[in-house]
Amino acid sequence: MNKQIAMTVAGIVGISFLLAGCESKVAEETKVVEEDTSAIQLEGYNLLWHDEFEGDTLNEDIWTREVREVGWTNNELQAYVDSEDNVFVKDGNLILKALDSGDGTYTSGKVNSQNKADFTYGKVVARAKVPEGKGLWPAIWMMPQDEEHYGQWPKCGEIDIMEVLGDNVAKTYSTIHYGEPHAEQQGTYVISNVLKDGTFASDFHDYSVEWEPGEMRFYVDDIEVLTVNDWFTAVQGEDDKPYPAPFDQPFFVQMNLAVGGNWPGDPDENTDFEKAEFAIDYVRVYQKDEYDTNVTKPVKEYRQPNEDGNYINNGDFATELDKVADWTFYKDKGGDGSAEVVDGEVVISTVSEGTEDYAIQMFQADIPQIKGHKYKVSFDMRADENRKAVVCVSAPTAGWVRYLADTEFDVTTEKQSFEFEYEMTEKDDNNGRLEFNLGKRGTSTVYISNVRLEEVQ
């Protein structure tokens, strides 16, 4: 059995290391802080390093204030600056603060532990309180110390312990990114499922990841929200690197408060930058004495189609939507409406069309898609008034690529039959998703029936 012996360091500041046969870097002057850490020990783990953010200055033996220009990534609006106005320690918390520059751009704070506290495998626990406001995007995440080891993002891998969008502070996201092509797996947790009168902005909460060879488990307040054990990395068109690459190399912790960008959107007139503060109470990193690195990638099992060859469940809408989990009706980006089954059709009524195709959407997920296979999507559709719609087969856990491209078609008041064929050219995917997108194209009621997705020769 191949076992990796973990380094155990309690209260070490200024440490950077690499395990399991990788090159090791240790700071020339490792400073050990003598302190009582008994209250923060975890059974089965050794405390590797931690920062409780006591005192009144940032511990620069662990953290670096990262400097980045506006628009460096994701079309974000903030510049990360080396300023105590944006990154400071106060009242036992690290504060990352976003400030409005008054010209449509912003400054904000980001810190990372790269080349100071890198580690391979362990448990990270961070306690934090997020700010509320449209366009604010706090995150606690991890990136590899050497991004070139497997190649630039996403080949290098990324571990997102926590992300929250400021316009929905009751929901957190935990995600891993990898590939190429870019793939991701994501779990979410909605606080209102447990607490009826609280959000992640109203109090501090614990966010953590247990990172082991071949598996990662993400938690919010000790509630497991995501477990992943199947990933890959490769140069597109080449064979995969040996599993569990890319998550078998040293990573570092970073935390930031972004403003705007592709995902959260821009701030609006209600975003209060006086309160735009991401507060972190502590960061604690633990390791076990050893890790078994003799892991193999799980073998995927692909479900077979139904007896009639159809991969779509309830494609004839013989069962009401509230009694089956196969179909999901989704609203977003200003879309509003409803869906119900009537006489073998799903009737989608739109009140507000929203601003994106997916603002009004009906989809079915978990559809196997095998590279080199050919498929056909077919269905019947009509509408109360002539309008347009879009159909596609997407990849929600593989970078949202399209196996069947977004295809716009005309819907009339007479029922029509539609067929679209495509060949799967990407990696095998157990989570293809058939989507009917009705947003941004009017509010006429749509009727869908006889939905099929099947292999063709």
Tab-separated table of C-alpha atoms in Angstrom:
chain	number	residue	atom	x	y	z
A	1	MET	CA	0.000	0.000	0.000
A	2	ASN	CA	1.356	3.387	-0.996
A	3	LYS	CA	0.943	5.829	1.853
A	4	GLN	CA	1.881	9.462	2.009
A	5	ILE	CA	3.230	10.572	5.371
A	6	ALA	CA	1.829	13.987	6.235
A	7	MET	CA	3.895	16.734	7.814
A	8	THR	CA	2.490	17.855	11.141
A	9	VAL	CA	3.110	21.419	12.232
A	10	ALA	CA	1.176	23.240	14.970
A	11	GLY	CA	1.147	27.004	14.831
A	12	ILE	CA	3.742	27.294	12.091
A	13	VAL	CA	4.026	30.581	10.293
A	14	GLY	CA	5.921	31.004	7.048
A	15	ILE	CA	5.780	27.389	5.886
A	16	SER	CA	5.606	26.087	2.351
A	17	PHE	CA	5.915	22.407	1.587
A	18	LEU	CA	5.089	19.613	-0.820
A	19	LEU	CA	4.352	15.962	-0.076
A	20	ALA	CA	4.428	12.544	-1.748
A	21	GLY	CA	7.587	12.649	-3.788
A	22	CYS	CA	7.119	16.200	-5.017
A	23	GLU	CA	9.773	18.872	-4.592
A	24	SER	CA	9.797	20.310	-1.073
A	25	LYS	CA	10.242	23.961	-0.187
A	26	VAL	CA	10.586	24.992	3.442
A	27	ALA	CA	11.054	28.576	4.467
A	28	GLU	CA	14.630	29.300	5.460
A	29	GLU	CA	13.561	30.681	8.816
A	30	THR	CA	10.548	28.765	10.067
A	31	LYS	CA	9.081	30.522	13.054
A	32	VAL	CA	7.195	28.439	15.609
A	33	VAL	CA	4.662	30.299	17.707
A	34	GLU	CA	4.243	28.782	21.140
A	35	GLU	CA	0.563	28.830	21.958
A	36	ASP	CA	-2.178	26.655	23.370
A	37	THR	CA	-4.103	25.216	20.429
A	38	SER	CA	-5.944	22.511	22.361
A	39	ALA	CA	-9.304	24.241	21.863
A	40	ILE	CA	-9.088	24.050	18.078
A	41	GLN	CA	-7.740	20.528	17.626
A	42	LEU	CA	-9.798	18.050	15.572
A	43	GLU	CA	-9.898	14.342	16.296
A	44	GLY	CA	-7.983	12.368	13.692
A	45	TYR	CA	-6.116	15.444	12.468
A	46	ASN	CA	-3.043	17.459	13.365
A	47	LEU	CA	-3.218	21.242	13.244
A	48	LEU	CA	-0.931	22.238	10.365
A	49	TRP	CA	-1.305	26.009	10.417
A	50	HIS	CA	-3.934	28.544	11.338
A	51	ASP	CA	-4.683	32.226	11.655
A	52	GLU	CA	-7.207	33.507	14.195
A	53	PHE	CA	-6.707	37.119	13.022
A	54	GLU	CA	-5.968	38.478	16.477
A	55	GLY	CA	-4.110	41.729	16.867
A	56	ASP	CA	-4.340	44.629	14.468
A	57	THR	CA	-2.149	43.714	11.478
A	58	LEU	CA	-2.217	41.124	8.719
A	59	ASN	CA	0.217	38.281	9.315
A	60	GLU	CA	2.368	38.601	6.218
A	61	ASP	CA	4.300	35.451	7.103
A	62	ILE	CA	1.155	33.611	5.991
A	63	TRP	CA	-0.721	36.014	3.719
A	64	THR	CA	0.103	38.188	0.732
A	65	ARG	CA	-2.129	41.032	-0.394
A	66	GLU	CA	-2.686	40.213	-4.043
A	67	VAL	CA	-2.629	43.063	-6.582
A	68	ARG	CA	-4.657	42.782	-9.785
A	69	GLU	CA	-5.983	45.256	-12.332
A	70	VAL	CA	-9.638	45.874	-13.117
A	71	GLY	CA	-11.065	43.186	-15.401
A	72	TRP	CA	-8.222	40.752	-14.738
A	73	THR	CA	-10.693	37.840	-14.750
A	74	ASN	CA	-14.430	37.194	-15.234
A	75	ASN	CA	-14.942	40.819	-16.370
A	76	GLU	CA	-14.897	41.865	-12.725
A	77	LEU	CA	-15.002	45.570	-11.917
A	78	GLN	CA	-12.652	45.712	-8.930
A	79	ALA	CA	-8.923	46.245	-8.736
A	80	TYR	CA	-7.287	44.252	-5.964
A	81	VAL	CA	-4.910	46.621	-4.215
A	82	ASP	CA	-2.258	46.483	-1.501
A	83	SER	CA	-4.040	48.846	0.826
A	84	GLU	CA	-5.058	48.716	4.465
A	85	ASP	CA	-8.288	50.408	3.419
A	86	ASN	CA	-9.227	47.180	1.630
A	87	VAL	CA	-7.429	44.507	3.668
A	88	PHE	CA	-7.151	44.919	7.429
A	89	VAL	CA	-7.546	43.099	10.742
A	90	LYS	CA	-10.089	44.435	13.197
A	91	ASP	CA	-11.857	43.031	16.271
A	92	GLY	CA	-10.511	39.526	15.723
A	93	ASN	CA	-11.492	39.346	12.044
A	94	LEU	CA	-9.767	39.766	8.722
A	95	ILE	CA	-11.790	42.297	6.729
A	96	LEU	CA	-11.782	42.363	2.937
A	97	LYS	CA	-13.568	45.561	1.970
A	98	ALA	CA	-14.841	46.760	-1.408
A	99	LEU	CA	-14.808	50.500	-2.052
A	100	ASP	CA	-16.610	52.417	-4.785
A	101	SER	CA	-14.141	54.526	-6.761
A	102	GLY	CA	-16.973	56.647	-8.118
A	103	ASP	CA	-16.117	56.094	-11.789
A	104	GLY	CA	-17.714	52.696	-12.379
A	105	THR	CA	-14.732	50.809	-10.979
A	106	TYR	CA	-13.969	49.606	-7.486
A	107	THR	CA	-11.093	48.601	-5.245
A	108	SER	CA	-11.232	45.535	-3.064
A	109	GLY	CA	-9.158	43.060	-1.086
A	110	LYS	CA	-7.699	39.659	-1.840
A	111	VAL	CA	-5.187	37.624	0.166
A	112	ASN	CA	-3.427	34.360	-0.625
A	113	SER	CA	-0.994	32.021	1.114
A	114	GLN	CA	0.932	31.018	-2.020
A	115	ASN	CA	4.576	30.041	-1.378
A	116	LYS	CA	4.011	30.635	2.338
A	117	ALA	CA	1.537	27.962	3.478
A	118	ASP	CA	1.011	25.533	0.605
A	119	PHE	CA	0.020	21.948	1.409
A	120	THR	CA	-1.105	18.709	-0.215
A	121	TYR	CA	-4.201	17.046	1.284
A	122	GLY	CA	-5.890	18.093	4.493
A	123	LYS	CA	-8.921	19.776	5.952
A	124	VAL	CA	-9.509	23.518	5.647
A	125	VAL	CA	-11.995	25.207	7.962
A	126	ALA	CA	-12.817	28.898	7.612
A	127	ARG	CA	-15.406	30.848	9.582
A	128	ALA	CA	-16.772	33.909	7.838
A	129	LYS	CA	-19.637	36.333	7.360
A	130	VAL	CA	-20.421	37.592	3.865
A	131	PRO	CA	-21.677	40.999	2.752
A	132	GLU	CA	-25.049	41.492	1.132
A	133	GLY	CA	-25.599	43.494	-2.041
A	134	LYS	CA	-26.018	43.025	-5.769
A	135	GLY	CA	-22.676	42.489	-7.493
A	136	LEU	CA	-20.733	41.462	-4.375
A	137	TRP	CA	-19.016	38.089	-4.661
A	138	PRO	CA	-17.054	36.776	-1.644
A	139	ALA	CA	-15.084	33.550	-1.991
A	140	ILE	CA	-12.804	31.180	-0.084
A	141	TRP	CA	-10.928	28.964	-2.521
A	142	MET	CA	-7.731	27.140	-3.408
A	143	MET	CA	-5.370	27.066	-6.364
A	144	PRO	CA	-2.175	25.071	-7.045
A	145	GLN	CA	1.144	26.513	-5.962
A	146	ASP	CA	2.584	25.758	-9.412
A	147	GLU	CA	-0.154	26.419	-11.942
A	148	GLU	CA	2.084	25.222	-14.763
A	149	HIS	CA	2.541	21.730	-13.303
A	150	TYR	CA	-0.445	20.430	-15.282
A	151	GLY	CA	-1.064	23.570	-17.315
A	152	GLN	CA	-3.054	26.770	-17.101
A	153	TRP	CA	-6.585	26.848	-15.731
A	154	PRO	CA	-8.673	24.706	-15.842
A	155	LYS	CA	-6.094	21.951	-16.358
A	156	CYS	CA	-4.373	22.933	-13.106
A	157	GLY	CA	-7.510	22.426	-11.003
A	158	GLU	CA	-9.404	24.740	-8.653
A	159	ILE	CA	-11.115	24.029	-5.310
A	160	ASP	CA	-13.853	26.486	-4.343
A	161	ILE	CA	-14.705	25.967	-0.687
A	162	MET	CA	-17.321	28.710	-0.594
A	163	GLU	CA	-18.805	31.295	-2.916
A	164	VAL	CA	-21.868	33.452	-2.253
A	165	LEU	CA	-23.597	35.929	-4.535
A	166	GLY	CA	-24.526	39.118	-2.732
A	167	ASP	CA	-28.041	39.229	-4.140
A	168	ASN	CA	-28.821	35.778	-2.684
A	169	VAL	CA	-26.998	35.462	0.626
A	170	ALA	CA	-29.040	32.436	1.697
A	171	LYS	CA	-27.216	30.186	-0.784
A	172	THR	CA	-23.604	28.974	-0.937
A	173	TYR	CA	-21.737	27.170	-3.706
A	174	SER	CA	-18.932	24.608	-3.375
A	175	THR	CA	-17.237	23.632	-6.637
A	176	ILE	CA	-14.239	21.945	-8.195
A	177	HIS	CA	-12.982	22.918	-11.657
A	178	TYR	CA	-10.707	20.746	-13.767
A	179	GLY	CA	-10.207	19.483	-17.300
A	180	GLU	CA	-9.550	20.221	-20.377
A	181	PRO	CA	-12.150	20.635	-21.731
A	182	HIS	CA	-13.275	22.576	-18.698
A	183	ALA	CA	-15.424	20.506	-16.367
A	184	GLU	CA	-16.861	21.219	-12.954
A	185	GLN	CA	-18.868	19.647	-10.176
A	186	GLN	CA	-20.860	21.827	-7.824
A	187	GLY	CA	-22.918	21.514	-4.674
A	188	THR	CA	-25.164	24.159	-3.150
A	189	TYR	CA	-26.599	24.736	0.291
A	190	VAL	CA	-29.573	26.972	1.092
A	191	ILE	CA	-29.619	28.180	4.646
A	192	SER	CA	-33.386	28.686	4.669
A	193	ASN	CA	-33.741	24.911	4.572
A	194	VAL	CA	-32.722	24.949	8.246
A	195	LEU	CA	-32.900	28.505	9.537
A	196	LYS	CA	-36.036	30.410	8.659
A	197	ASP	CA	-34.768	33.831	9.683
A	198	GLY	CA	-31.066	33.939	8.930
A	199	THR	CA	-28.625	34.238	6.035
A	200	PHE	CA	-24.909	33.864	5.499
A	201	ALA	CA	-24.723	37.652	5.770
A	202	SER	CA	-26.439	37.863	9.155
A	203	ASP	CA	-23.975	35.697	11.099
A	204	PHE	CA	-20.693	33.787	10.879
A	205	HIS	CA	-20.708	30.234	9.488
A	206	ASP	CA	-18.118	27.500	9.039
A	207	TYR	CA	-17.097	26.469	5.510
A	208	SER	CA	-14.787	23.507	5.047
A	209	VAL	CA	-13.345	20.923	2.695
A	210	GLU	CA	-11.797	17.554	3.461
A	211	TRP	CA	-9.326	16.956	0.651
A	212	GLU	CA	-7.944	13.438	0.346
A	213	PRO	CA	-6.415	11.435	-2.501
A	214	GLY	CA	-9.318	10.475	-4.715
A	215	GLU	CA	-12.076	12.285	-2.795
A	216	MET	CA	-13.163	15.720	-1.599
A	217	ARG	CA	-16.019	16.458	0.784
A	218	PHE	CA	-17.425	19.965	1.285
A	219	TYR	CA	-19.367	21.178	4.319
A	220	VAL	CA	-21.288	24.179	5.580
A	221	ASP	CA	-21.614	24.180	9.372
A	222	ASP	CA	-20.707	20.468	9.335
A	223	ILE	CA	-23.528	19.705	6.880
A	224	GLU	CA	-22.145	17.860	3.860
A	225	VAL	CA	-23.099	19.621	0.629
A	226	LEU	CA	-20.878	17.941	-1.968
A	227	THR	CA	-18.735	14.826	-2.341
A	228	VAL	CA	-16.614	14.325	-5.461
A	229	ASN	CA	-14.312	11.469	-6.424
A	230	ASP	CA	-14.294	11.521	-10.231
A	231	TRP	CA	-12.279	14.109	-12.136
A	232	PHE	CA	-9.562	14.331	-14.775
A	233	THR	CA	-7.090	16.633	-16.398
A	234	ALA	CA	-5.589	16.525	-19.873
A	235	VAL	CA	-4.455	18.606	-22.761
A	236	GLN	CA	-7.459	18.560	-25.065
A	237	GLY	CA	-7.169	15.691	-27.518
A	238	GLU	CA	-4.596	13.838	-25.430
A	239	ASP	CA	-4.903	11.074	-22.820
A	240	ASP	CA	-5.793	11.973	-19.259
A	241	LYS	CA	-3.004	12.509	-16.746
A	242	PRO	CA	-2.766	9.780	-14.080
A	243	TYR	CA	-5.589	10.025	-11.549
A	244	PRO	CA	-5.989	11.814	-9.130
A	245	ALA	CA	-4.373	14.645	-11.125
A	246	PRO	CA	-4.718	17.581	-10.951
A	247	PHE	CA	-5.650	17.358	-7.260
A	248	ASP	CA	-2.440	15.622	-6.175
A	249	GLN	CA	-0.176	18.663	-5.868
A	250	PRO	CA	0.293	21.504	-3.347
A	251	PHE	CA	-2.515	24.061	-3.198
A	252	PHE	CA	-2.796	27.347	-1.299
A	253	VAL	CA	-5.737	29.143	0.311
A	254	GLN	CA	-6.999	32.475	-0.947
A	255	MET	CA	-9.904	34.729	-0.052
A	256	ASN	CA	-11.328	37.712	-1.844
A	257	LEU	CA	-14.303	39.985	-2.315
A	258	ALA	CA	-14.997	40.504	-6.020
A	259	VAL	CA	-17.298	43.163	-7.435
A	260	GLY	CA	-19.323	42.506	-10.560
A	261	GLY	CA	-18.369	40.063	-13.263
A	262	ASN	CA	-20.004	37.458	-15.433
A	263	TRP	CA	-21.656	35.529	-12.623
A	264	PRO	CA	-22.945	38.022	-10.008
A	265	GLY	CA	-23.614	40.885	-12.420
A	266	ASP	CA	-22.879	44.511	-11.654
A	267	PRO	CA	-23.812	46.391	-8.476
A	268	ASP	CA	-26.977	48.460	-8.564
A	269	GLU	CA	-28.250	51.522	-6.761
A	270	ASN	CA	-29.146	49.421	-3.708
A	271	THR	CA	-25.615	48.024	-3.185
A	272	ASP	CA	-24.343	49.642	0.010
A	273	PHE	CA	-20.558	49.870	-0.148
A	274	GLU	CA	-20.412	51.191	3.397
A	275	LYS	CA	-21.298	47.627	4.392
A	276	ALA	CA	-19.385	45.813	1.648
A	277	GLU	CA	-17.132	43.881	4.051
A	278	PHE	CA	-16.220	40.202	3.936
A	279	ALA	CA	-15.267	39.218	7.489
A	280	ILE	CA	-13.189	36.092	8.211
A	281	ASP	CA	-12.934	34.989	11.837
A	282	TYR	CA	-10.311	32.291	11.285
A	283	VAL	CA	-8.677	29.915	8.823
A	284	ARG	CA	-7.462	26.531	10.133
A	285	VAL	CA	-5.688	23.853	8.127
A	286	TYR	CA	-5.368	20.291	9.422
A	287	GLN	CA	-3.738	17.102	8.159
A	288	LYS	CA	-3.883	13.434	9.023
A	289	ASP	CA	-0.701	11.556	9.922
A	290	GLU	CA	-0.763	9.817	6.553
A	291	TYR	CA	-2.829	9.453	3.387
A	292	ASP	CA	-3.245	6.421	1.172
A	293	THR	CA	-2.319	7.646	-2.299
A	294	ASN	CA	-2.958	4.274	-3.957
A	295	VAL	CA	-6.311	5.349	-5.402
A	296	THR	CA	-8.035	4.531	-8.677
A	297	LYS	CA	-10.581	6.477	-10.618
A	298	PRO	CA	-14.142	5.203	-10.131
A	299	VAL	CA	-15.582	3.294	-13.064
A	300	LYS	CA	-18.558	5.134	-14.478
A	301	GLU	CA	-21.824	3.323	-14.892
A	302	TYR	CA	-24.034	4.658	-17.648
A	303	ARG	CA	-27.724	3.978	-17.369
A	304	GLN	CA	-29.481	2.305	-20.243
A	305	PRO	CA	-32.441	3.838	-22.072
A	306	ASN	CA	-35.979	2.813	-21.281
A	307	GLU	CA	-37.410	-0.259	-23.002
A	308	ASP	CA	-38.590	1.851	-25.941
A	309	GLY	CA	-35.079	3.278	-26.456
A	310	ASN	CA	-35.928	6.664	-24.967
A	311	TYR	CA	-33.487	8.186	-22.458
A	312	ILE	CA	-36.147	10.690	-21.393
A	313	ASN	CA	-38.298	9.744	-18.444
A	314	ASN	CA	-41.944	10.828	-18.471
A	315	GLY	CA	-41.502	12.073	-22.016
A	316	ASP	CA	-45.203	11.499	-22.644
A	317	PHE	CA	-46.099	13.549	-19.557
A	318	ALA	CA	-48.303	10.812	-18.213
A	319	THR	CA	-47.283	11.818	-14.678
A	320	GLU	CA	-47.784	15.188	-13.061
A	321	LEU	CA	-44.637	17.246	-12.600
A	322	ASP	CA	-45.004	17.435	-8.846
A	323	LYS	CA	-44.930	13.648	-8.639
A	324	VAL	CA	-41.747	12.965	-10.603
A	325	ALA	CA	-38.233	14.335	-10.296
A	326	ASP	CA	-37.312	13.815	-13.953
A	327	TRP	CA	-38.443	17.188	-15.270
A	328	THR	CA	-37.461	20.505	-13.703
A	329	PHE	CA	-39.153	23.820	-14.401
A	330	TYR	CA	-36.665	26.639	-13.852
A	331	LYS	CA	-36.991	30.424	-13.617
A	332	ASP	CA	-34.149	32.960	-13.473
A	333	LYS	CA	-32.975	36.347	-14.756
A	334	GLY	CA	-36.367	38.015	-14.384
A	335	GLY	CA	-38.365	35.136	-15.801
A	336	ASP	CA	-41.617	34.162	-14.139
A	337	GLY	CA	-44.217	31.574	-14.963
A	338	SER	CA	-45.453	28.083	-14.189
A	339	ALA	CA	-45.653	24.587	-15.635
A	340	GLU	CA	-48.248	21.835	-15.283
A	341	VAL	CA	-49.225	18.621	-17.035
A	342	VAL	CA	-52.580	18.644	-18.824
A	343	ASP	CA	-53.796	15.778	-21.035
A	344	GLY	CA	-50.330	14.432	-21.910
A	345	GLU	CA	-48.718	17.822	-22.504
A	346	VAL	CA	-46.643	20.042	-20.258
A	347	VAL	CA	-48.159	23.511	-20.375
A	348	ILE	CA	-45.637	26.289	-19.751
A	349	SER	CA	-47.246	29.644	-18.974
A	350	THR	CA	-45.016	32.712	-18.930
A	351	VAL	CA	-45.783	35.855	-16.951
A	352	SER	CA	-42.419	37.532	-17.514
A	353	GLU	CA	-40.027	36.421	-20.274
A	354	GLY	CA	-36.857	37.578	-18.491
A	355	THR	CA	-33.592	38.640	-20.080
A	356	GLU	CA	-31.945	35.337	-21.018
A	357	ASP	CA	-32.896	32.216	-22.981
A	358	TYR	CA	-32.896	30.199	-19.765
A	359	ALA	CA	-35.073	32.700	-17.876
A	360	ILE	CA	-37.956	30.285	-18.565
A	361	GLN	CA	-36.726	26.737	-18.900
A	362	MET	CA	-37.873	23.125	-18.775
A	363	PHE	CA	-35.068	20.572	-18.542
A	364	GLN	CA	-34.233	16.957	-17.775
A	365	ALA	CA	-30.745	16.071	-16.518
A	366	ASP	CA	-28.639	12.940	-15.950
A	367	ILE	CA	-28.795	11.783	-19.563
A	368	PRO	CA	-25.810	9.638	-20.651
A	369	GLN	CA	-23.862	11.020	-23.601
A	370	ILE	CA	-21.131	8.813	-25.073
A	371	LYS	CA	-18.387	10.134	-27.339
A	372	GLY	CA	-18.775	8.990	-30.942
A	373	HIS	CA	-22.449	8.080	-30.563
A	374	LYS	CA	-25.174	9.766	-32.587
A	375	TYR	CA	-28.410	10.949	-31.005
A	376	LYS	CA	-31.779	12.354	-32.021
A	377	VAL	CA	-34.007	14.701	-30.035
A	378	SER	CA	-37.657	14.747	-31.062
A	379	PHE	CA	-40.794	16.343	-29.618
A	380	ASP	CA	-44.106	17.990	-30.448
A	381	MET	CA	-44.767	21.630	-29.634
A	382	ARG	CA	-47.426	24.303	-30.149
A	383	ALA	CA	-48.189	27.729	-28.692
A	384	ASP	CA	-51.160	30.020	-28.167
A	385	GLU	CA	-49.485	32.556	-30.470
A	386	ASN	CA	-46.627	32.201	-32.947
A	387	ARG	CA	-43.277	32.542	-31.194
A	388	LYS	CA	-39.735	31.157	-31.064
A	389	ALA	CA	-38.070	28.671	-28.706
A	390	VAL	CA	-34.634	27.126	-28.250
A	391	VAL	CA	-33.657	23.490	-27.671
A	392	CYS	CA	-30.221	22.166	-26.738
A	393	VAL	CA	-28.405	19.353	-24.963
A	394	SER	CA	-25.984	20.925	-22.513
A	395	ALA	CA	-23.240	19.817	-20.132
A	396	PRO	CA	-23.817	21.417	-16.699
A	397	THR	CA	-20.821	19.614	-15.167
A	398	ALA	CA	-18.547	19.961	-18.205
A	399	GLY	CA	-18.283	23.695	-18.675
A	400	TRP	CA	-21.781	24.069	-20.133
A	401	VAL	CA	-20.595	23.027	-23.586
A	402	ARG	CA	-23.363	22.054	-25.994
A	403	TYR	CA	-23.650	18.519	-27.365
A	404	LEU	CA	-26.655	19.671	-29.358
A	405	ALA	CA	-26.045	23.335	-30.119
A	406	ASP	CA	-28.570	25.962	-29.037
A	407	THR	CA	-31.090	25.680	-31.854
A	408	GLU	CA	-33.810	28.273	-32.366
A	409	PHE	CA	-37.012	27.213	-34.106
A	410	ASP	CA	-40.460	28.609	-34.834
A	411	VAL	CA	-43.453	27.479	-32.811
A	412	THR	CA	-46.920	27.993	-34.298
A	413	THR	CA	-50.463	27.585	-33.048
A	414	GLU	CA	-50.619	24.237	-34.869
A	415	LYS	CA	-48.852	21.299	-33.230
A	416	GLN	CA	-45.635	20.488	-35.070
A	417	SER	CA	-43.168	17.635	-34.758
A	418	PHE	CA	-39.471	18.536	-34.500
A	419	GLU	CA	-36.349	16.393	-34.877
A	420	PHE	CA	-32.701	17.349	-34.321
A	421	GLU	CA	-29.765	14.960	-34.766
A	422	TYR	CA	-26.231	15.406	-33.476
A	423	GLU	CA	-23.033	13.467	-32.853
A	424	MET	CA	-21.425	13.505	-29.426
A	425	THR	CA	-17.834	14.656	-29.959
A	426	GLU	CA	-16.757	15.446	-26.382
A	427	LYS	CA	-15.691	13.198	-23.495
A	428	ASP	CA	-18.229	10.701	-22.189
A	429	ASP	CA	-20.651	12.473	-19.868
A	430	ASN	CA	-23.170	10.916	-17.504
A	431	ASN	CA	-24.940	14.222	-16.986
A	432	GLY	CA	-26.146	15.533	-20.307
A	433	ARG	CA	-29.156	17.825	-20.029
A	434	LEU	CA	-32.009	18.322	-22.496
A	435	GLU	CA	-33.244	21.914	-22.288
A	436	PHE	CA	-36.239	23.774	-23.675
A	437	ASN	CA	-35.470	27.480	-23.313
A	438	LEU	CA	-38.390	29.862	-23.649
A	439	GLY	CA	-37.049	33.060	-22.104
A	440	LYS	CA	-36.547	36.375	-23.884
A	441	ARG	CA	-38.958	35.404	-26.669
A	442	GLY	CA	-42.392	36.501	-25.539
A	443	THR	CA	-45.006	35.267	-23.108
A	444	SER	CA	-47.165	33.049	-25.303
A	445	THR	CA	-48.096	29.778	-23.555
A	446	VAL	CA	-46.271	26.720	-24.911
A	447	TYR	CA	-47.411	23.079	-25.009
A	448	ILE	CA	-44.787	20.284	-25.245
A	449	SER	CA	-45.428	16.549	-25.695
A	450	ASN	CA	-43.869	13.289	-26.937
A	451	VAL	CA	-40.313	14.148	-25.937
A	452	ARG	CA	-37.630	11.624	-26.904
A	453	LEU	CA	-33.836	11.472	-26.855
A	454	GLU	CA	-32.512	8.254	-28.437
A	455	GLU	CA	-29.462	6.850	-30.150
A	456	VAL	CA	-29.506	6.618	-33.945
A	457	GLN	CA	-27.273	4.659	-36.303
